[in-house]
Amino acid sequence: MKKNVKNNVDWVGYIDWELESFHGDDYSIINGSSQNAYLIREGKNVLIDTVWAPHRFEFIENLKKEIDLNDIDYVIVNHGEVDHSGALVDLMKEIPNTPIYCTPNAVKSLEGQYGKHDWNIHTVKTGDSLDIGNGKSLVFVEMKMLHWPDSMATYMTGDNILFSNDAFGQHYAVEEMFNDKADQCLLNREAMKYYANILNPFSPLVAKKIKEILAMNIQIDIIAPSHGAIWRDNPLQIVEKYAQWADAYQENQITVVYDTMWEGTAKIAHRIAKEIHLQSPDTVVKVFNCAKSDKNEIMTEVFKSKAIAVGSPTVGADMLSSVAGWIHFLKSLKFVNKKAAAFGCYGWGGQAVKIMQESLKDAGFEVIDESIKSLWNPDEGDYDKAENFVKSLLK
């Protein structure tokens, strides 16, 4: 079912209310998602992106209800990842000679995933344009590493729509389609979660690309991403947020993350949280057991934090595997300008705290010297260490 975006531009994508995970099981979906594709009908008819392969046949059948497929003049592939290109192979079986416009890297992506086909592919770079009639054009902007090397955005003149693909999107199902119709708390939360867990490693490139787009001095009335709500009410608000998020973002928050074997490390985690509140009542404190809580939700809180405290007991002369895996994911997100500390219980060796400290340094955090190591179970002496521990985190 189509939904009108503006004038002769319609949304023809798929809303997935039941989706629970993405990128395999690496990204949690809590509020549904969508794969946004767009159909432009001007002097030329243009399809921008498709949908994920599980929905390809429904997508094509719905598209046929809107337009004779043979009347599609151009197909734009902004990004070759399967959630955007999954219907392309079956679509091109119907219209094999239709020109496809994408970046050179997108050709590698499409051929690598679907094999080589005798498609009519035209490669483009930033600044290239395509006349679509009625005085309007599509202008292409390469978006390398936002978040794949092949990514690009497409700007439609006249209607001033930026089809931004994965940039500025959210994994969020919005039947009402537009940002001003969405639940604002969920919209902002899902936009930040998307940035923190997917785009944060590329923050220097995000900042550079935003400056490049703004330097083009183009009017942007709508930002139409490939997931979630379309930004029509003050669309540049999400661009401004990206600029903030890309600049070593933090709020007045500390997040405590731990796993525990026999609750001793959990007790220390809760004491640290209490001490943070005592020393700095205005600081937001969040506490998570990383073995029981959603890792993407935790990382969103880490993204907001100025400091973190990470805890694990020692087992097998190391930290728990749950904590080790969590820190490995933490490292991949390349957070900057944040402090960290380590704590935990032990019975024999007690190596976990030092190993966590080194791992957190490797993840790019400024690690304080203070730690809390408790033999067997924490006592008042261990709890007393929380005062200096927290003072150092708050400095």
Coordinates of C-alpha atoms in Angstrom, one line a residue:
M1 CA 0.0 0.0 0.0
K2 CA 1.5 3.3 -1.1
K3 CA 1.6 6.4 1.2
N4 CA 2.1 9.9 -0.3
V5 CA 5.3 11.6 0.8
K6 CA 5.0 14.8 -1.2
N7 CA 3.5 15.6 -4.6
N8 CA 4.4 12.8 -7.0
V9 CA 6.6 10.9 -4.5
D10 CA 5.1 7.9 -2.7
W11 CA 6.4 5.5 -0.1
V12 CA 6.1 1.9 -1.4
G13 CA 8.1 0.0 1.3
Y14 CA 7.3 -2.5 4.0
I15 CA 6.4 -2.0 7.7
D16 CA 7.6 -4.9 9.8
W17 CA 5.8 -4.9 13.1
E18 CA 7.1 -8.4 14.1
L19 CA 10.8 -7.9 13.5
E20 CA 12.8 -8.7 16.7
S21 CA 16.4 -8.5 15.5
F22 CA 18.6 -7.1 12.8
H23 CA 22.1 -7.7 11.4
G24 CA 21.6 -11.3 12.4
D25 CA 20.9 -11.1 16.1
D26 CA 23.4 -8.3 16.7
Y27 CA 20.8 -5.4 16.9
S28 CA 17.6 -5.7 18.9
I29 CA 14.3 -4.5 17.5
I30 CA 11.8 -3.5 20.2
N31 CA 9.4 -1.2 18.4
G32 CA 9.3 -2.8 15.0
S33 CA 10.9 -1.3 11.9
S34 CA 10.4 -0.6 8.2
Q35 CA 12.2 -0.9 4.9
N36 CA 11.4 2.3 3.1
A37 CA 11.3 2.4 -0.7
Y38 CA 10.1 5.3 -2.7
L39 CA 8.4 5.7 -6.1
I40 CA 8.8 9.0 -8.0
R41 CA 6.5 9.8 -10.9
E42 CA 7.5 12.9 -12.8
G43 CA 8.5 13.0 -16.5
K44 CA 10.4 9.9 -15.7
N45 CA 9.4 7.2 -13.2
V46 CA 12.0 6.3 -10.6
L47 CA 12.1 3.6 -7.9
I48 CA 14.5 4.4 -5.0
D49 CA 15.6 1.2 -3.2
T50 CA 13.6 -2.0 -2.6
V51 CA 13.0 -4.1 0.6
W52 CA 14.4 -7.1 2.4
A53 CA 14.3 -10.5 0.6
P54 CA 11.6 -12.1 2.8
H55 CA 9.1 -9.4 1.7
R56 CA 10.3 -9.2 -2.0
F57 CA 7.3 -10.9 -3.6
E58 CA 4.7 -8.8 -1.6
F59 CA 6.7 -5.7 -2.5
I60 CA 6.7 -6.4 -6.2
E61 CA 3.0 -7.3 -6.3
N62 CA 2.1 -4.1 -4.4
L63 CA 4.4 -2.2 -6.8
K64 CA 2.5 -3.6 -9.8
K65 CA -0.7 -2.2 -8.3
E66 CA 0.8 1.3 -8.4
I67 CA 2.6 1.2 -11.8
D68 CA 3.2 -1.0 -14.8
L69 CA 6.7 -2.2 -14.0
N70 CA 7.7 -1.6 -17.6
D71 CA 7.0 2.1 -17.0
I72 CA 9.8 2.4 -14.4
D73 CA 12.5 4.4 -16.2
Y74 CA 15.3 4.2 -13.5
V75 CA 16.1 2.2 -10.4
I76 CA 18.3 3.9 -7.7
V77 CA 20.3 1.7 -5.4
N78 CA 21.4 3.9 -2.6
H79 CA 23.0 1.0 -0.7
G80 CA 23.5 -2.7 -1.6
E81 CA 22.8 -4.2 1.9
V82 CA 20.2 -6.9 1.7
D83 CA 17.5 -5.0 3.6
H84 CA 17.5 -2.4 0.8
S85 CA 18.3 -4.6 -2.2
G86 CA 16.6 -7.9 -1.3
A87 CA 13.9 -7.5 -4.0
L88 CA 16.2 -6.3 -6.7
V89 CA 17.0 -9.7 -8.3
D90 CA 13.3 -10.6 -8.7
L91 CA 12.4 -7.1 -9.8
M92 CA 15.0 -7.1 -12.5
K93 CA 13.7 -10.4 -13.8
E94 CA 10.6 -8.4 -14.7
I95 CA 12.4 -5.4 -16.1
P96 CA 15.9 -6.6 -17.1
N97 CA 16.9 -3.6 -19.2
T98 CA 15.9 -0.8 -16.8
P99 CA 18.9 1.3 -15.9
I100 CA 20.3 1.0 -12.3
Y101 CA 22.1 3.9 -10.8
C102 CA 24.5 3.3 -7.9
T103 CA 28.1 3.9 -6.7
P104 CA 31.0 1.7 -8.0
N105 CA 31.2 0.1 -4.6
A106 CA 27.5 -0.8 -4.8
V107 CA 28.3 -2.8 -7.9
K108 CA 30.8 -4.8 -5.9
S109 CA 28.2 -5.3 -3.2
L110 CA 25.4 -6.4 -5.5
E111 CA 27.6 -8.8 -7.5
G112 CA 29.2 -10.2 -4.4
Q113 CA 25.8 -11.0 -2.9
Y114 CA 23.7 -11.9 -5.9
G115 CA 26.2 -12.9 -8.5
K116 CA 26.9 -11.1 -11.8
H117 CA 23.8 -10.3 -13.9
D118 CA 23.6 -8.5 -17.3
W119 CA 22.0 -5.5 -15.7
N120 CA 22.2 -2.0 -17.2
I121 CA 24.2 -0.4 -14.4
H122 CA 25.4 3.2 -14.4
T123 CA 27.8 4.2 -11.7
V124 CA 27.7 7.7 -10.1
K125 CA 29.7 9.9 -7.8
T126 CA 29.0 13.0 -5.7
G127 CA 27.6 15.8 -7.8
D128 CA 26.3 13.6 -10.6
S129 CA 22.7 14.2 -11.5
L130 CA 19.9 12.6 -13.4
D131 CA 17.1 14.6 -15.2
I132 CA 13.7 13.1 -14.3
G133 CA 11.6 15.7 -16.2
N134 CA 9.3 18.5 -15.2
G135 CA 12.3 20.6 -14.4
K136 CA 13.4 18.2 -11.6
S137 CA 16.6 16.2 -11.2
L138 CA 18.1 13.6 -8.8
V139 CA 21.5 14.6 -7.4
F140 CA 23.7 11.9 -6.0
V141 CA 25.9 12.3 -2.8
E142 CA 28.3 9.5 -1.8
M143 CA 27.9 8.6 1.9
K144 CA 30.9 6.3 2.3
M145 CA 30.9 4.4 5.6
L146 CA 27.5 5.7 6.6
H147 CA 27.5 2.9 7.2
W148 CA 29.0 0.9 4.3
P149 CA 31.5 1.9 1.6
D150 CA 28.9 1.8 -1.1
S151 CA 26.3 4.0 0.6
M152 CA 25.0 7.2 -1.0
A153 CA 22.1 9.6 -0.7
T154 CA 19.9 11.0 -3.5
Y155 CA 18.5 14.5 -3.5
M156 CA 15.5 15.4 -5.5
T157 CA 15.4 19.0 -6.7
G158 CA 12.1 20.9 -6.9
D159 CA 10.5 18.9 -4.0
N160 CA 13.7 19.3 -2.0
I161 CA 13.7 15.7 -0.7
L162 CA 16.9 14.0 0.6
F163 CA 16.6 10.2 0.3
S164 CA 19.3 9.5 2.9
N165 CA 19.2 5.7 3.1
D166 CA 20.7 4.5 6.4
A167 CA 21.7 8.0 7.6
F168 CA 19.1 9.7 9.9
G169 CA 16.9 6.5 10.2
Q170 CA 15.6 4.5 13.1
H171 CA 14.5 0.9 13.5
Y172 CA 11.0 2.0 14.4
A173 CA 7.6 1.1 12.9
V174 CA 5.5 4.2 12.3
E175 CA 2.2 3.5 10.5
E176 CA 1.6 7.3 10.4
M177 CA 5.0 7.6 8.5
F178 CA 6.1 11.1 9.5
N179 CA 8.1 12.3 12.4
D180 CA 5.5 14.8 13.6
K181 CA 3.0 11.9 13.8
A182 CA 5.3 9.6 15.7
D183 CA 5.7 9.1 19.5
Q184 CA 8.4 11.7 20.1
C185 CA 10.1 9.8 23.0
L186 CA 10.3 6.6 21.0
L187 CA 11.4 8.3 17.9
N188 CA 14.3 10.1 19.6
R189 CA 15.2 7.1 21.6
E190 CA 15.3 4.8 18.5
A191 CA 17.2 7.4 16.5
M192 CA 19.9 7.6 19.2
K193 CA 20.0 3.8 19.6
Y194 CA 20.5 3.5 15.8
Y195 CA 23.4 6.0 15.9
A196 CA 25.1 4.7 19.0
N197 CA 25.1 1.0 17.9
I198 CA 25.6 1.4 14.1
L199 CA 27.0 4.8 13.1
N200 CA 29.1 5.9 16.1
P201 CA 32.3 4.1 14.9
F202 CA 32.1 6.4 11.9
S203 CA 31.5 9.7 13.8
P204 CA 34.5 11.5 12.2
L205 CA 33.1 10.7 8.8
V206 CA 29.5 11.7 9.9
A207 CA 30.8 15.1 11.0
K208 CA 32.6 15.6 7.7
K209 CA 29.7 14.5 5.6
I210 CA 27.2 16.8 7.4
K211 CA 29.5 19.8 6.7
E212 CA 29.7 18.7 3.0
I213 CA 25.9 18.4 2.7
L214 CA 25.4 21.8 4.4
A215 CA 28.1 23.4 2.1
M216 CA 26.0 22.3 -0.9
N217 CA 23.5 25.0 0.2
I218 CA 20.5 23.0 -0.8
Q219 CA 17.1 23.4 0.7
I220 CA 15.9 20.3 2.5
D221 CA 12.2 20.1 3.1
I222 CA 12.0 16.3 3.8
I223 CA 14.6 13.7 4.8
A224 CA 13.4 10.3 3.8
P225 CA 15.6 7.5 5.3
S226 CA 15.4 3.8 4.6
H227 CA 14.2 2.9 8.1
G228 CA 11.6 4.4 10.3
A229 CA 9.9 7.8 10.3
I230 CA 10.3 10.3 7.5
W231 CA 11.4 13.8 8.7
R232 CA 9.1 16.5 7.4
D233 CA 8.6 18.7 10.5
N234 CA 11.9 20.6 10.9
P235 CA 13.8 17.9 9.1
L236 CA 17.2 19.4 9.9
Q237 CA 16.6 18.6 13.6
I238 CA 18.0 15.1 13.0
V239 CA 21.0 16.6 11.1
E240 CA 21.7 18.8 14.1
K241 CA 21.4 15.8 16.4
Y242 CA 23.8 13.9 14.3
A243 CA 26.3 16.8 14.5
Q244 CA 26.0 16.7 18.3
W245 CA 26.2 12.9 18.5
A246 CA 29.3 12.8 16.2
D247 CA 31.2 15.3 18.5
A248 CA 32.2 13.0 21.4
Y249 CA 28.7 13.1 22.8
Q250 CA 28.0 12.7 26.4
E251 CA 25.5 13.7 29.1
N252 CA 25.8 14.0 32.9
Q253 CA 25.3 10.3 33.3
I254 CA 27.3 7.3 34.6
T255 CA 26.4 3.7 33.6
V256 CA 27.4 0.7 35.8
V257 CA 27.6 -2.6 33.9
Y258 CA 28.4 -6.0 35.5
D259 CA 27.8 -9.7 35.6
T260 CA 28.0 -11.7 38.8
M261 CA 28.3 -15.3 40.0
W262 CA 27.2 -15.3 43.6
E263 CA 25.9 -11.7 43.9
G264 CA 29.0 -10.2 45.4
T265 CA 29.9 -8.2 42.3
A266 CA 26.2 -7.2 42.0
K267 CA 26.4 -5.8 45.6
I268 CA 29.4 -3.7 44.7
A269 CA 27.7 -2.4 41.5
H270 CA 24.7 -1.2 43.5
R271 CA 27.0 0.4 46.1
I272 CA 28.8 2.3 43.4
A273 CA 25.4 3.5 42.0
K274 CA 24.4 4.7 45.5
E275 CA 27.7 6.5 46.0
I276 CA 27.4 8.3 42.6
H277 CA 24.0 9.6 43.7
L278 CA 25.3 10.7 47.1
Q279 CA 28.3 12.6 45.6
S280 CA 26.5 14.0 42.6
P281 CA 22.7 14.0 42.9
D282 CA 22.3 15.6 39.5
T283 CA 24.1 12.8 37.7
V284 CA 21.9 10.2 36.1
V285 CA 22.9 6.6 37.1
K286 CA 22.0 3.5 35.2
V287 CA 22.8 -0.1 36.3
F288 CA 22.7 -3.1 34.0
N289 CA 23.5 -6.8 34.3
C290 CA 25.0 -7.3 30.9
A291 CA 24.1 -11.0 30.9
K292 CA 20.4 -10.2 31.4
S293 CA 19.9 -6.8 29.7
D294 CA 19.7 -6.0 26.0
K295 CA 23.3 -5.1 24.9
N296 CA 22.1 -2.5 22.4
E297 CA 20.0 -0.7 25.0
I298 CA 23.0 -0.7 27.3
M299 CA 25.3 0.7 24.6
T300 CA 22.8 3.5 24.1
E301 CA 23.2 4.4 27.7
V302 CA 27.0 4.2 27.5
F303 CA 26.8 6.5 24.5
K304 CA 25.0 9.1 26.7
S305 CA 27.4 8.6 29.6
K306 CA 30.5 10.5 30.6
A307 CA 31.9 7.5 32.5
I308 CA 31.2 3.8 33.0
A309 CA 32.1 1.3 35.7
V310 CA 32.4 -2.3 34.7
G311 CA 32.4 -5.3 37.0
S312 CA 33.0 -9.0 36.9
P313 CA 34.2 -11.7 39.4
T314 CA 37.3 -13.6 38.5
V315 CA 36.7 -17.0 37.0
G316 CA 39.4 -19.1 35.2
A317 CA 41.9 -16.3 35.9
D318 CA 39.8 -14.0 33.8
M319 CA 36.5 -12.0 33.7
L320 CA 33.3 -13.7 32.9
S321 CA 32.7 -14.5 29.2
S322 CA 29.6 -12.3 29.3
V323 CA 31.6 -9.3 30.3
A324 CA 34.4 -10.1 27.9
G325 CA 32.0 -10.3 25.0
W326 CA 30.3 -7.1 26.1
I327 CA 33.6 -5.2 26.2
H328 CA 34.5 -6.6 22.8
F329 CA 31.3 -5.1 21.4
L330 CA 32.1 -1.9 23.3
K331 CA 35.5 -1.6 21.7
S332 CA 34.0 -1.9 18.2
L333 CA 31.8 1.1 18.8
K334 CA 34.8 3.4 19.3
F335 CA 33.5 5.7 22.0
V336 CA 35.7 8.6 22.8
N337 CA 36.2 11.1 25.6
K338 CA 34.8 8.8 28.3
K339 CA 36.2 7.5 31.6
A340 CA 36.0 4.0 32.9
A341 CA 36.7 1.9 36.0
A342 CA 36.7 -1.8 37.0
F343 CA 35.5 -3.7 40.0
G344 CA 34.7 -7.3 41.1
C345 CA 34.9 -10.1 43.6
Y346 CA 37.4 -13.0 43.6
G347 CA 38.1 -16.1 45.6
W348 CA 41.6 -17.1 44.6
G349 CA 43.5 -15.2 41.8
G350 CA 41.7 -11.9 41.4
Q351 CA 43.0 -11.2 37.9
A352 CA 39.6 -10.0 36.4
V353 CA 39.9 -6.3 37.5
K354 CA 43.3 -5.8 35.9
I355 CA 42.3 -7.6 32.7
M356 CA 39.1 -5.4 32.5
Q357 CA 41.2 -2.3 33.0
E358 CA 43.5 -3.2 30.2
S359 CA 40.5 -4.1 28.0
L360 CA 38.8 -0.8 28.7
K361 CA 42.0 1.1 27.8
D362 CA 42.1 -0.9 24.5
A363 CA 38.5 0.2 23.9
G364 CA 39.5 3.8 24.0
F365 CA 38.4 4.8 27.6
E366 CA 40.4 6.8 30.1
V367 CA 40.7 4.2 32.9
I368 CA 41.1 5.5 36.5
D369 CA 43.6 3.8 38.8
E370 CA 41.1 3.2 41.6
S371 CA 39.3 -0.1 41.6
I372 CA 37.4 -2.3 44.0
K373 CA 38.5 -5.9 44.5
S374 CA 36.6 -7.8 47.1
L375 CA 37.8 -11.2 48.4
W376 CA 34.9 -13.6 48.5
N377 CA 32.1 -11.1 49.4
P378 CA 32.3 -7.3 49.9
D379 CA 32.4 -6.0 53.4
E380 CA 32.4 -2.5 54.8
G381 CA 36.0 -2.0 54.0
D382 CA 35.3 -2.8 50.3
Y383 CA 32.2 -0.5 50.3
D384 CA 34.3 2.3 51.8
K385 CA 36.5 2.2 48.7
A386 CA 33.5 3.3 46.6
E387 CA 34.0 6.9 47.8
N388 CA 37.4 7.5 46.2
F389 CA 36.4 5.2 43.3
V390 CA 33.4 7.4 42.5
K391 CA 35.4 10.7 43.1
S392 CA 37.9 9.7 40.4
L393 CA 35.1 8.9 38.0
L394 CA 33.4 12.2 38.6
K395 CA 36.6 14.3 38.2

